């Protein structure tokens, strides 16, 4: 274990709350152990350590993140995502496969959606990396397909609308809740920028998108 991870563990254990951990574990369907530290307290305790870390390379950064990911309590996976997000400029498209691999470890919506922001930032900085998302859309793991669907969140005018709509069309037949929700979320997010385009798309796809996807996409139209 590196000194960075030791400092993180020490900071977190100092504010662990066993009673809160029980409720947090129940909220995540008893899938993970928790220290019982809410997000604001977690960030307050660890952000200075994250900022001070100066990773020498992408490999060093990912190694620190993987070390945290391997720890049993869920908060350490959240800190790993905070770490990657803070130093995302160190990462490039060649690191996306490793990040997708991380997403397949201890997978649930909370960590997967956190990694969406990291992977999306890499792809936004280098649009050529979206070809990796095209491949991810066909991945057998639905969490990876969810990342592909969501990777353009927040891009607004930089969104590749044709790609967004094509992804939604390809995933529309799926019955997995987290995929249907992702379709709606991605379309709703873009609708803040171009509501007319999403209105037209929802009409065109009215008999293909699930009710959940349509409802989520049209929430603010």
Short mmCIF file of C-alpha atoms in Angstrom, two decimals:
data_model
loop_
_atom_site.label_atom_id
_atom_site.label_comp_id
_atom_site.label_asym_id
_atom_site.label_seq_id
_atom_site.Cartn_x
_atom_site.Cartn_y
_atom_site.Cartn_z
CA UNK A 1 0.00 0.00 0.00
CA UNK A 2 1.37 3.42 -0.97
CA UNK A 3 1.73 6.28 1.49
CA UNK A 4 -1.06 8.12 -0.36
CA UNK A 5 -3.46 5.26 0.27
CA UNK A 6 -2.37 5.07 3.89
CA UNK A 7 -3.09 8.77 4.37
CA UNK A 8 -6.48 8.36 2.71
CA UNK A 9 -7.35 5.41 4.94
CA UNK A 10 -6.28 7.27 8.05
CA UNK A 11 -8.37 10.30 7.13
CA UNK A 12 -11.44 8.20 6.41
CA UNK A 13 -11.21 5.94 9.42
CA UNK A 14 -11.05 9.01 11.66
CA UNK A 15 -14.57 10.04 10.58
CA UNK A 16 -16.17 6.62 10.03
CA UNK A 17 -19.68 6.26 11.44
CA UNK A 18 -20.90 2.71 12.00
CA UNK A 19 -24.57 3.69 12.30
CA UNK A 20 -24.47 5.63 9.04
CA UNK A 21 -22.69 2.70 7.41
CA UNK A 22 -25.66 0.44 8.11
CA UNK A 23 -28.06 2.81 6.34
CA UNK A 24 -25.69 3.34 3.42
CA UNK A 25 -25.23 -0.36 2.95
CA UNK A 26 -28.99 -0.91 2.97
CA UNK A 27 -29.44 1.83 0.35
CA UNK A 28 -27.07 -0.06 -1.94
CA UNK A 29 -28.99 -3.31 -1.41
CA UNK A 30 -26.38 -4.75 0.96
CA UNK A 31 -23.94 -5.23 -1.90
CA UNK A 32 -21.02 -3.30 -0.38
CA UNK A 33 -19.38 -2.49 2.92
CA UNK A 34 -19.33 1.16 3.99
CA UNK A 35 -17.43 3.31 6.45
CA UNK A 36 -20.47 5.52 6.90
CA UNK A 37 -18.99 8.75 5.50
CA UNK A 38 -21.27 10.96 3.41
CA UNK A 39 -19.96 12.63 0.26
CA UNK A 40 -19.42 16.16 1.68
CA UNK A 41 -17.42 14.81 4.64
CA UNK A 42 -15.50 12.44 2.38
CA UNK A 43 -14.45 15.24 0.06
CA UNK A 44 -13.56 17.55 2.94
CA UNK A 45 -11.33 14.87 4.46
CA UNK A 46 -9.58 13.77 1.27
CA UNK A 47 -9.56 16.53 -1.33
CA UNK A 48 -6.39 18.20 -0.06
CA UNK A 49 -4.61 14.83 -0.28
CA UNK A 50 -5.94 14.31 -3.80
CA UNK A 51 -4.85 17.78 -4.89
CA UNK A 52 -1.38 17.34 -3.41
CA UNK A 53 -0.78 14.07 -5.23
CA UNK A 54 1.28 14.73 -8.34
CA UNK A 55 1.09 11.54 -10.42
CA UNK A 56 4.22 11.06 -12.50
CA UNK A 57 2.25 9.34 -15.25
CA UNK A 58 -1.14 7.95 -16.19
CA UNK A 59 0.10 4.54 -15.05
CA UNK A 60 0.95 5.90 -11.61
CA UNK A 61 -2.43 7.62 -11.32
CA UNK A 62 -4.35 4.51 -12.34
CA UNK A 63 -2.29 2.38 -9.96
CA UNK A 64 -3.34 4.62 -7.06
CA UNK A 65 -6.95 4.45 -8.18
CA UNK A 66 -6.81 0.66 -8.49
CA UNK A 67 -5.30 0.38 -5.02
CA UNK A 68 -8.21 2.32 -3.57
CA UNK A 69 -10.68 0.29 -5.64
CA UNK A 70 -9.34 -2.89 -4.10
CA UNK A 71 -10.21 -1.76 -0.57
CA UNK A 72 -13.46 -3.26 0.75
CA UNK A 73 -15.42 -0.17 1.77
CA UNK A 74 -17.39 1.59 -0.96
CA UNK A 75 -16.17 5.07 -0.08
CA UNK A 76 -12.71 4.14 -1.34
CA UNK A 77 -14.09 3.51 -4.82
CA UNK A 78 -15.68 6.97 -4.69
CA UNK A 79 -12.34 8.47 -3.68
CA UNK A 80 -10.67 6.66 -6.58
CA UNK A 81 -13.13 8.36 -8.93
CA UNK A 82 -12.50 11.74 -7.25
CA UNK A 83 -8.79 11.13 -7.78
CA UNK A 84 -9.16 10.27 -11.47
CA UNK A 85 -11.47 13.23 -12.06
CA UNK A 86 -9.09 15.66 -10.38
CA UNK A 87 -6.13 14.52 -12.49
CA UNK A 88 -8.03 13.60 -15.66
CA UNK A 89 -5.72 15.71 -17.84
CA UNK A 90 -3.00 13.13 -17.16
CA UNK A 91 -5.13 10.50 -18.89
CA UNK A 92 -5.50 9.90 -22.63
CA UNK A 93 -7.52 7.69 -24.90
CA UNK A 94 -5.08 4.83 -24.39
CA UNK A 95 -6.28 4.69 -20.77
CA UNK A 96 -9.96 4.26 -21.62
CA UNK A 97 -9.80 0.42 -21.82
CA UNK A 98 -8.27 0.33 -18.34
CA UNK A 99 -11.01 2.61 -17.00
CA UNK A 100 -13.66 0.43 -18.62
CA UNK A 101 -12.03 -2.53 -16.91
CA UNK A 102 -12.28 -0.68 -13.60
CA UNK A 103 -15.98 -0.10 -14.25
CA UNK A 104 -16.48 -3.87 -14.41
CA UNK A 105 -15.13 -4.34 -10.88
CA UNK A 106 -17.70 -4.02 -8.09
CA UNK A 107 -20.10 -2.61 -10.68
CA UNK A 108 -23.14 -0.60 -9.69
CA UNK A 109 -24.66 2.64 -10.93
CA UNK A 110 -22.81 4.82 -8.42
CA UNK A 111 -19.28 3.94 -9.53
CA UNK A 112 -20.19 3.39 -13.18
CA UNK A 113 -21.74 6.84 -13.45
CA UNK A 114 -18.73 8.36 -11.70
CA UNK A 115 -16.45 6.82 -14.30
CA UNK A 116 -18.73 8.13 -17.07
CA UNK A 117 -17.57 11.64 -16.15
CA UNK A 118 -13.89 10.67 -16.31
CA UNK A 119 -14.18 8.77 -19.59
CA UNK A 120 -16.41 11.47 -21.05
CA UNK A 121 -13.83 14.14 -20.21
CA UNK A 122 -11.13 12.17 -22.05
CA UNK A 123 -13.35 11.67 -25.09
CA UNK A 124 -14.40 15.32 -25.11
CA UNK A 125 -10.77 16.43 -25.13
CA UNK A 126 -10.04 14.11 -28.05
CA UNK A 127 -13.15 13.42 -30.11
CA UNK A 128 -11.35 10.64 -32.00
CA UNK A 129 -11.69 8.56 -28.85
CA UNK A 130 -15.43 8.29 -29.43
CA UNK A 131 -14.66 5.34 -31.68
CA UNK A 132 -13.91 3.48 -28.45
CA UNK A 133 -17.41 4.33 -27.27
CA UNK A 134 -18.80 2.93 -30.52
CA UNK A 135 -17.14 -0.36 -29.62
CA UNK A 136 -18.27 -0.08 -25.99
CA UNK A 137 -21.87 0.16 -27.17
CA UNK A 138 -21.56 -3.46 -28.33
CA UNK A 139 -19.90 -4.74 -25.15
CA UNK A 140 -21.53 -7.77 -23.47
CA UNK A 141 -21.51 -5.99 -20.09
CA UNK A 142 -24.51 -3.65 -19.92
CA UNK A 143 -22.64 -1.31 -17.58
CA UNK A 144 -20.14 -0.65 -20.35
CA UNK A 145 -22.98 -0.04 -22.77
CA UNK A 146 -24.41 2.42 -20.24
CA UNK A 147 -21.10 4.30 -20.18
CA UNK A 148 -21.17 4.54 -23.97
CA UNK A 149 -24.72 5.89 -23.90
CA UNK A 150 -23.89 8.50 -21.27
CA UNK A 151 -20.39 9.57 -22.24
CA UNK A 152 -21.53 12.83 -23.90
CA UNK A 153 -23.42 14.10 -20.83
CA UNK A 154 -22.91 17.82 -20.42
CA UNK A 155 -21.27 18.37 -23.81
CA UNK A 156 -24.11 20.67 -24.95
CA UNK A 157 -23.12 22.18 -28.33
CA UNK A 158 -20.16 19.83 -28.65
CA UNK A 159 -22.45 16.80 -28.57
CA UNK A 160 -22.38 14.59 -31.64
CA UNK A 161 -26.15 14.49 -32.07
CA UNK A 162 -26.09 11.84 -34.78
CA UNK A 163 -24.03 9.57 -32.53
CA UNK A 164 -26.29 10.22 -29.54
CA UNK A 165 -29.40 9.35 -31.52
CA UNK A 166 -27.79 6.32 -33.13
CA UNK A 167 -26.77 4.97 -29.74
CA UNK A 168 -30.31 5.42 -28.46
CA UNK A 169 -31.67 3.58 -31.49
CA UNK A 170 -29.24 0.70 -31.08
CA UNK A 171 -30.00 0.29 -27.39
CA UNK A 172 -33.75 0.89 -27.65
CA UNK A 173 -34.69 -2.83 -27.84
CA UNK A 174 -32.95 -3.61 -24.55
CA UNK A 175 -35.04 -4.41 -21.50
CA UNK A 176 -32.37 -3.69 -18.86
CA UNK A 177 -33.59 -0.90 -16.54
CA UNK A 178 -30.22 0.83 -16.34
CA UNK A 179 -29.95 0.97 -20.12
CA UNK A 180 -33.45 2.34 -20.60
CA UNK A 181 -32.80 4.91 -17.89
CA UNK A 182 -29.49 5.89 -19.52
CA UNK A 183 -31.17 6.46 -22.89
CA UNK A 184 -33.68 8.81 -21.31
CA UNK A 185 -31.03 10.60 -19.25
CA UNK A 186 -28.74 11.20 -22.22
CA UNK A 187 -31.58 12.52 -24.37
CA UNK A 188 -32.94 14.71 -21.54
CA UNK A 189 -29.52 16.21 -20.95
CA UNK A 190 -29.15 17.19 -24.59
CA UNK A 191 -32.71 18.52 -24.62
CA UNK A 192 -31.58 21.39 -22.39
CA UNK A 193 -29.40 22.50 -25.32
CA UNK A 194 -31.67 21.63 -28.27
CA UNK A 195 -35.20 20.71 -27.17
CA UNK A 196 -36.56 20.75 -30.72
CA UNK A 197 -34.19 18.01 -31.85
CA UNK A 198 -35.22 15.76 -28.99
CA UNK A 199 -38.93 16.41 -29.54
CA UNK A 200 -38.56 15.33 -33.17
CA UNK A 201 -36.52 12.27 -32.19
CA UNK A 202 -39.07 11.17 -29.59
CA UNK A 203 -41.84 11.37 -32.16
CA UNK A 204 -39.81 9.38 -34.68
CA UNK A 205 -38.93 6.74 -32.05
CA UNK A 206 -42.25 6.71 -30.20
CA UNK A 207 -42.95 3.05 -30.98
CA UNK A 208 -39.37 1.89 -30.38
CA UNK A 209 -38.24 3.55 -27.15
CA UNK A 210 -39.49 2.17 -23.86
CA UNK A 211 -41.97 4.17 -21.81
CA UNK A 212 -39.23 4.75 -19.24
CA UNK A 213 -36.83 6.18 -21.83
CA UNK A 214 -39.50 8.43 -23.32
CA UNK A 215 -40.62 9.65 -19.92
CA UNK A 216 -37.07 10.45 -18.79
CA UNK A 217 -36.18 12.13 -22.09
CA UNK A 218 -39.24 14.35 -22.09
CA UNK A 219 -39.26 15.42 -18.45
CA UNK A 220 -38.39 19.05 -19.12
CA UNK A 221 -39.77 19.48 -22.62
#
